[in-house]
Amino acid sequence: MTSNEAVQIPETMRAAVLRDTEKGLQVETIRTPRPKAGEVLIKVAACGLCHSDLHVIGGAIAFPKPAVLGHEVTGTIVELGPGNEHTGLAVGQNVAGGFLMPCGQCDACASGHDELCGPFFDLNRLKGLLYDGTTRLATLEGDPIYMYSMGGLAEYAVVPSAAVAPVDDSIDLVPAAILGCAAMTGYGAVRRGADLRFGETVAVVATGGVGTNIVQIASAFGASQVIAIDVSDEKLAPMFDYGATAVINSVTQNAREEVLKLTKGKGVDVAFEALGIPATWKTALDVLADGGRMVPIGLGAGVQTAEVEINRTVRRSQSILGSYGARTRQDLPAVVDLAARGVINYTDVVSRRFPLEEAGVGYEMLRNRQIQGRAVVDMSL
């Protein structure tokens, strides 16, 4: 299929809509969105459930409502908006969508820093809009529904062309939904945030979906030690399969003491923090070597602060390097390639699949730390 006319696009679709933080997600029938310039419409195969969405669902992060959440998706392109002549994208292609959707035109994007795209933060993350200042989603009556990233918890989603990467037929589309957030964020943390070098030692604090991907990507980048740290033995158990060389339960063990034992008293060169709460920040800083880099990835609920021991940070020349996502246009294709070549095991990271109607149940389980790895909404269920 090479033309937009090759696919019948229904006028309406089902979507999980957030209208009230007390009621949570409710599946509604709304208008099917259509792409504008520099955008594509995908028929969603799957959408991952991520902690970032939880902050919006619970009201800890302000976001306009009604809204459709969901920001790590895979699907098939069913329509191209204008201005896609040089993207290499075509109707019928399977793609992964990156949660960080660069406009491609602001100062940050022009310098290659997709992760700092101004319109993404100012329009999408604050107002639920795309880059012409409007949303693509609407009720049957025509009232606007706002978009968190592409609004992937729906049967169809509009994604800016700069935020999709083609995937070949060897990729299983349903678990591959995690490539656009959990895996890409993990890759960005290792490749961009830490600039990890072969032979360096690593600790990963919090081994959910993103943390699991950091473990395997750090291992693939040649880390000599990858120490996984969590409060759950159940979450730590599979980490050896992803490349961890040791695991530490920080409830039953002293994380700092154990890491010092494993690293000949030095601590790790890089400590990744993948949850976004003060306790995990403290652990990541506690296990860090002199001259080491602490790379926080996790997003806290609302405005959170974590204590940093000033004198130790200064005297020991330690760095704290925040990492938000990755450089979508460069890094999402790299992540897809790593998955296609089997370097990233994305299928086993997905431990649960829910139908769209049960998206709210999935998020509640995620809130209660009952999800190992990542859960996805599978649109075929």
XYZ file of C-alpha atoms in Angstrom:
381
model
C 0.000 0.000 0.000
C 1.455 3.340 -1.001
C -1.525 5.684 -1.013
C -3.794 7.052 1.652
C -6.822 5.707 -0.215
C -5.647 2.119 0.274
C -6.990 1.959 3.839
C -10.530 2.483 5.083
C -10.368 4.746 8.120
C -13.481 4.664 10.319
C -15.052 7.933 11.419
C -15.029 6.927 15.088
C -12.803 4.895 17.396
C -12.548 3.682 20.977
C -10.172 5.469 23.365
C -9.430 5.417 27.091
C -10.353 8.950 28.176
C -9.426 10.654 31.451
C -12.089 13.157 32.489
C -11.893 12.910 36.273
C -8.974 11.780 38.437
C -11.481 10.220 40.865
C -13.016 7.999 38.174
C -9.829 7.269 36.218
C -9.803 6.047 32.631
C -13.125 5.385 30.888
C -13.387 3.896 27.402
C -15.423 6.126 25.086
C -16.203 6.340 21.386
C -14.674 9.508 19.950
C -13.814 10.879 16.521
C -10.918 9.211 14.725
C -8.082 11.758 14.443
C -6.568 12.730 11.090
C -2.994 13.834 10.464
C -1.940 17.320 9.429
C 1.338 18.490 7.888
C 4.357 16.458 8.941
C 2.272 13.855 10.766
C 1.113 10.281 10.274
C -1.951 8.380 11.455
C -1.268 4.925 12.846
C -3.634 2.087 13.652
C -2.380 1.280 17.128
C -1.228 -2.285 17.774
C -0.243 -1.746 21.394
C 0.477 0.961 23.958
C 2.693 0.581 27.005
C 1.661 1.554 30.526
C 4.236 3.921 32.034
C 4.709 5.524 35.455
C 4.635 8.987 33.860
C 0.967 8.477 32.957
C 0.202 7.578 36.580
C 1.139 11.060 37.743
C -1.458 12.550 35.379
C -4.129 9.932 36.146
C -3.725 10.557 39.872
C -3.689 14.341 39.512
C -0.123 14.826 40.817
C 0.874 16.448 37.516
C -1.559 19.024 36.134
C -2.768 18.254 32.615
C -5.845 19.528 30.739
C -8.864 17.240 30.654
C -10.508 15.411 29.047
C -7.347 13.723 27.824
C -6.119 10.562 26.156
C -2.844 9.331 27.627
C -0.441 6.684 26.401
C 2.925 7.563 24.952
C 4.743 4.372 23.921
C 3.090 2.830 20.889
C 3.499 0.600 17.895
C 1.175 0.369 14.953
C 0.737 0.538 11.220
C 0.635 3.756 9.208
C -2.783 4.146 7.608
C -2.558 7.778 6.451
C 0.160 10.321 5.709
C -0.381 14.007 6.244
C 1.110 16.478 3.737
C 4.834 17.173 3.876
C 5.983 13.570 4.170
C 7.623 13.368 0.749
C 11.166 13.016 2.121
C 10.523 11.009 5.293
C 10.629 7.558 3.685
C 7.357 6.751 5.437
C 4.522 4.987 3.617
C 1.029 3.681 4.258
C 1.253 0.053 5.355
C 4.545 0.448 7.226
C 4.796 -0.856 10.772
C 6.337 1.744 13.079
C 7.307 2.417 16.678
C 6.404 5.821 18.079
C 8.688 7.725 20.443
C 7.082 9.530 23.379
C 9.387 12.522 22.883
C 8.027 14.073 19.695
C 10.488 16.673 18.370
C 9.088 19.542 16.331
C 12.342 19.569 14.357
C 12.362 23.361 14.025
C 13.057 24.971 17.417
C 16.542 25.943 18.596
C 16.933 22.765 20.653
C 15.898 20.509 17.758
C 18.150 22.417 15.365
C 21.103 21.661 17.654
C 20.188 17.962 17.770
C 18.683 18.075 21.259
C 15.294 16.508 20.579
C 14.944 15.852 24.311
C 14.792 19.612 24.934
C 12.273 20.453 22.175
C 10.503 23.660 23.214
C 7.091 23.075 21.582
C 6.973 19.522 22.956
C 7.147 20.844 26.518
C 5.271 24.129 26.027
C 2.424 22.820 23.874
C 2.155 19.069 24.333
C 3.204 18.520 27.940
C 1.531 21.638 29.317
C -1.493 22.038 27.051
C -2.076 18.621 25.412
C -1.733 20.034 21.901
C 0.328 19.398 18.793
C 2.557 21.996 17.203
C -0.038 24.026 15.322
C -1.609 24.719 18.714
C -4.556 22.339 18.314
C -5.368 18.803 19.403
C -6.233 16.072 16.888
C -8.785 14.462 19.210
C -12.434 15.381 19.701
C -15.672 14.001 21.115
C -18.480 12.967 18.769
C -19.900 16.469 19.333
C -16.622 18.094 18.320
C -15.384 19.190 21.759
C -11.592 18.973 22.142
C -9.857 16.084 23.911
C -6.232 16.702 24.818
C -3.252 14.534 23.911
C -0.465 13.330 26.196
C 2.209 12.739 23.531
C 0.232 11.025 20.745
C -2.636 9.792 22.940
C -1.782 6.155 22.304
C -4.488 4.530 24.451
C -6.816 4.532 21.469
C -7.411 2.543 18.313
C -5.771 5.265 16.184
C -3.170 7.915 16.987
C -1.601 10.868 15.184
C 2.178 11.053 15.593
C 4.587 13.668 14.189
C 6.658 12.000 11.473
C 9.886 12.887 13.305
C 8.799 10.647 16.191
C 8.246 7.357 14.349
C 10.738 4.742 13.219
C 9.897 1.896 10.807
C 10.172 -1.621 12.221
C 10.667 -4.717 10.080
C 8.541 -7.847 10.059
C 10.799 -9.650 12.530
C 9.598 -7.311 15.296
C 6.632 -8.452 17.402
C 4.533 -5.272 17.407
C 2.726 -5.781 20.710
C 5.692 -6.023 23.114
C 7.632 -3.631 20.846
C 5.391 -0.819 22.140
C 7.943 -0.382 24.948
C 10.683 0.585 22.462
C 9.432 4.185 22.203
C 9.675 5.003 25.918
C 11.065 2.354 28.287
C 13.777 1.190 25.887
C 14.481 4.585 24.294
C 14.706 6.251 27.709
C 17.082 3.517 28.848
C 19.190 3.939 25.726
C 19.241 7.724 26.147
C 20.369 7.382 29.762
C 23.247 5.074 28.863
C 24.291 6.647 25.563
C 23.533 10.342 26.165
C 23.186 10.903 29.903
C 26.095 8.757 31.104
C 28.081 8.483 27.851
C 28.979 5.045 29.219
C 32.408 3.718 28.287
C 33.478 0.098 27.850
C 34.646 -1.423 31.132
C 32.977 1.070 33.470
C 30.957 -0.167 36.449
C 27.247 0.538 36.773
C 24.457 0.395 39.342
C 20.783 0.583 38.343
C 18.465 1.670 41.154
C 14.814 0.561 40.572
C 14.327 -2.233 38.054
C 10.935 -1.528 36.503
C 10.471 -1.209 32.740
C 13.058 1.545 32.259
C 15.498 0.110 34.797
C 15.386 -3.316 33.164
C 16.264 -1.753 29.831
C 19.126 0.206 31.374
C 20.513 -3.054 32.769
C 20.565 -4.741 29.384
C 21.725 -1.694 27.410
C 24.566 -0.987 29.874
C 25.599 -4.613 29.544
C 25.488 -4.343 25.741
C 27.645 -1.202 25.900
C 30.346 -3.182 27.685
C 29.936 -2.305 31.372
C 32.222 -4.593 33.388
C 29.762 -4.751 36.280
C 26.011 -4.074 36.239
C 24.564 -4.113 39.751
C 20.754 -4.081 39.947
C 19.226 -2.570 43.106
C 15.548 -2.741 44.098
C 13.290 -3.342 47.092
C 11.670 -6.442 45.539
C 13.331 -9.852 45.225
C 10.724 -10.712 42.593
C 11.814 -7.788 40.395
C 15.492 -8.542 40.967
C 15.258 -12.254 40.122
C 15.201 -11.879 36.297
C 17.944 -9.219 36.207
C 20.727 -11.763 35.647
C 18.986 -12.769 32.405
C 19.255 -9.131 31.244
C 22.971 -8.855 31.961
C 23.197 -7.926 35.654
C 26.330 -9.234 37.368
C 24.880 -8.819 40.883
C 21.588 -7.871 42.554
C 20.967 -6.098 45.863
C 17.714 -5.815 47.815
C 18.078 -2.423 49.519
C 15.497 -3.342 52.181
C 17.299 -6.418 53.470
C 20.851 -5.306 52.599
C 22.861 -2.099 52.949
C 23.205 -1.034 49.325
C 26.278 1.122 49.876
C 28.163 -1.572 51.769
C 27.297 -4.254 49.234
C 28.315 -2.112 46.251
C 31.623 -1.203 47.918
C 32.307 -4.921 48.479
C 31.598 -5.666 44.807
C 33.761 -2.790 43.515
C 36.850 -3.178 45.737
C 35.800 -0.292 47.920
C 35.400 2.228 45.090
C 31.696 2.418 44.281
C 30.369 2.488 40.723
C 31.397 4.796 37.912
C 27.766 5.391 36.960
C 24.613 5.067 39.104
C 21.294 5.235 37.238
C 18.149 6.210 39.215
C 14.959 5.046 37.510
C 12.026 5.797 39.827
C 12.097 9.466 40.824
C 11.675 9.413 44.617
C 14.036 10.767 47.304
C 14.942 7.276 48.605
C 16.211 6.050 45.235
C 18.162 9.293 44.668
C 19.872 8.723 48.023
C 20.731 5.134 47.148
C 22.136 6.106 43.751
C 24.352 8.796 45.305
C 25.409 6.493 48.164
C 26.850 3.853 45.802
C 28.709 6.325 43.558
C 32.496 6.334 43.235
C 34.702 9.406 43.464
C 34.433 11.207 40.128
C 31.310 9.187 39.304
C 28.166 10.186 37.417
C 24.687 9.842 38.878
C 22.097 9.795 36.084
C 18.497 10.298 37.275
C 15.770 9.239 34.823
C 12.713 8.729 37.026
C 10.074 11.470 37.182
C 8.621 12.314 40.589
C 4.977 13.074 41.228
C 4.456 16.833 41.277
C 7.343 18.902 42.642
C 9.702 16.639 44.562
C 13.126 17.321 45.999
C 15.953 15.028 47.036
C 18.824 15.783 49.367
C 22.364 15.912 48.020
C 25.363 15.877 50.359
C 27.077 19.046 49.158
C 30.595 18.515 50.470
C 30.843 14.948 49.222
C 29.592 15.934 45.779
C 32.083 18.800 45.554
C 35.122 17.123 47.137
C 34.626 13.857 45.294
C 33.966 15.583 41.928
C 30.706 13.743 41.412
C 28.234 14.733 38.698
C 24.437 14.592 38.576
C 23.311 14.417 34.949
C 19.556 14.469 34.394
C 18.410 12.410 31.408
C 14.958 12.835 29.895
C 14.250 10.377 27.121
C 16.673 10.486 24.202
C 17.320 12.153 20.860
C 14.328 10.616 19.153
C 15.360 11.045 15.524
C 18.737 9.386 16.078
C 18.092 7.098 19.013
C 14.696 5.529 18.277
C 15.963 3.919 15.032
C 19.024 2.710 16.964
C 16.806 1.136 19.636
C 14.635 -0.543 16.981
C 17.798 -1.933 15.369
C 19.083 -3.265 18.709
C 15.720 -4.987 19.227
C 15.699 -6.463 15.708
C 19.210 -7.860 16.235
C 18.304 -9.371 19.599
C 20.602 -7.094 21.623
C 17.568 -5.745 23.502
C 15.193 -8.426 24.751
C 11.969 -6.453 24.558
C 9.528 -9.370 24.510
C 10.273 -10.728 27.984
C 10.245 -7.246 29.557
C 6.487 -7.189 28.841
C 4.945 -9.320 31.578
C 1.255 -8.395 31.255
C -1.137 -7.585 28.417
C -4.493 -5.889 28.959
C -7.388 -5.096 26.619
C -8.170 -1.388 26.195
C -11.166 -1.695 28.545
C -8.824 -2.789 31.356
C -6.202 -0.044 30.929
C -7.313 1.462 34.255
C -6.825 -1.897 35.982
C -3.317 -2.092 34.543
C -2.412 1.355 35.844
C -3.761 0.493 39.302
C -1.537 -2.596 39.356
C 1.385 -0.424 38.244
C 0.656 2.050 41.059
C 0.660 -0.838 43.550
C 4.018 -2.132 42.214
C 2.369 -5.342 40.992
C 3.814 -5.150 37.478
C 7.183 -6.731 36.793
C 8.946 -5.105 33.854
C 6.286 -3.480 31.677
C 2.603 -3.970 30.921
C 0.975 -3.087 27.612
C -2.516 -2.550 26.273
C -2.908 -4.979 23.368
C -5.474 -3.637 20.895
C -6.170 -7.137 19.547
C -7.571 -8.338 22.895
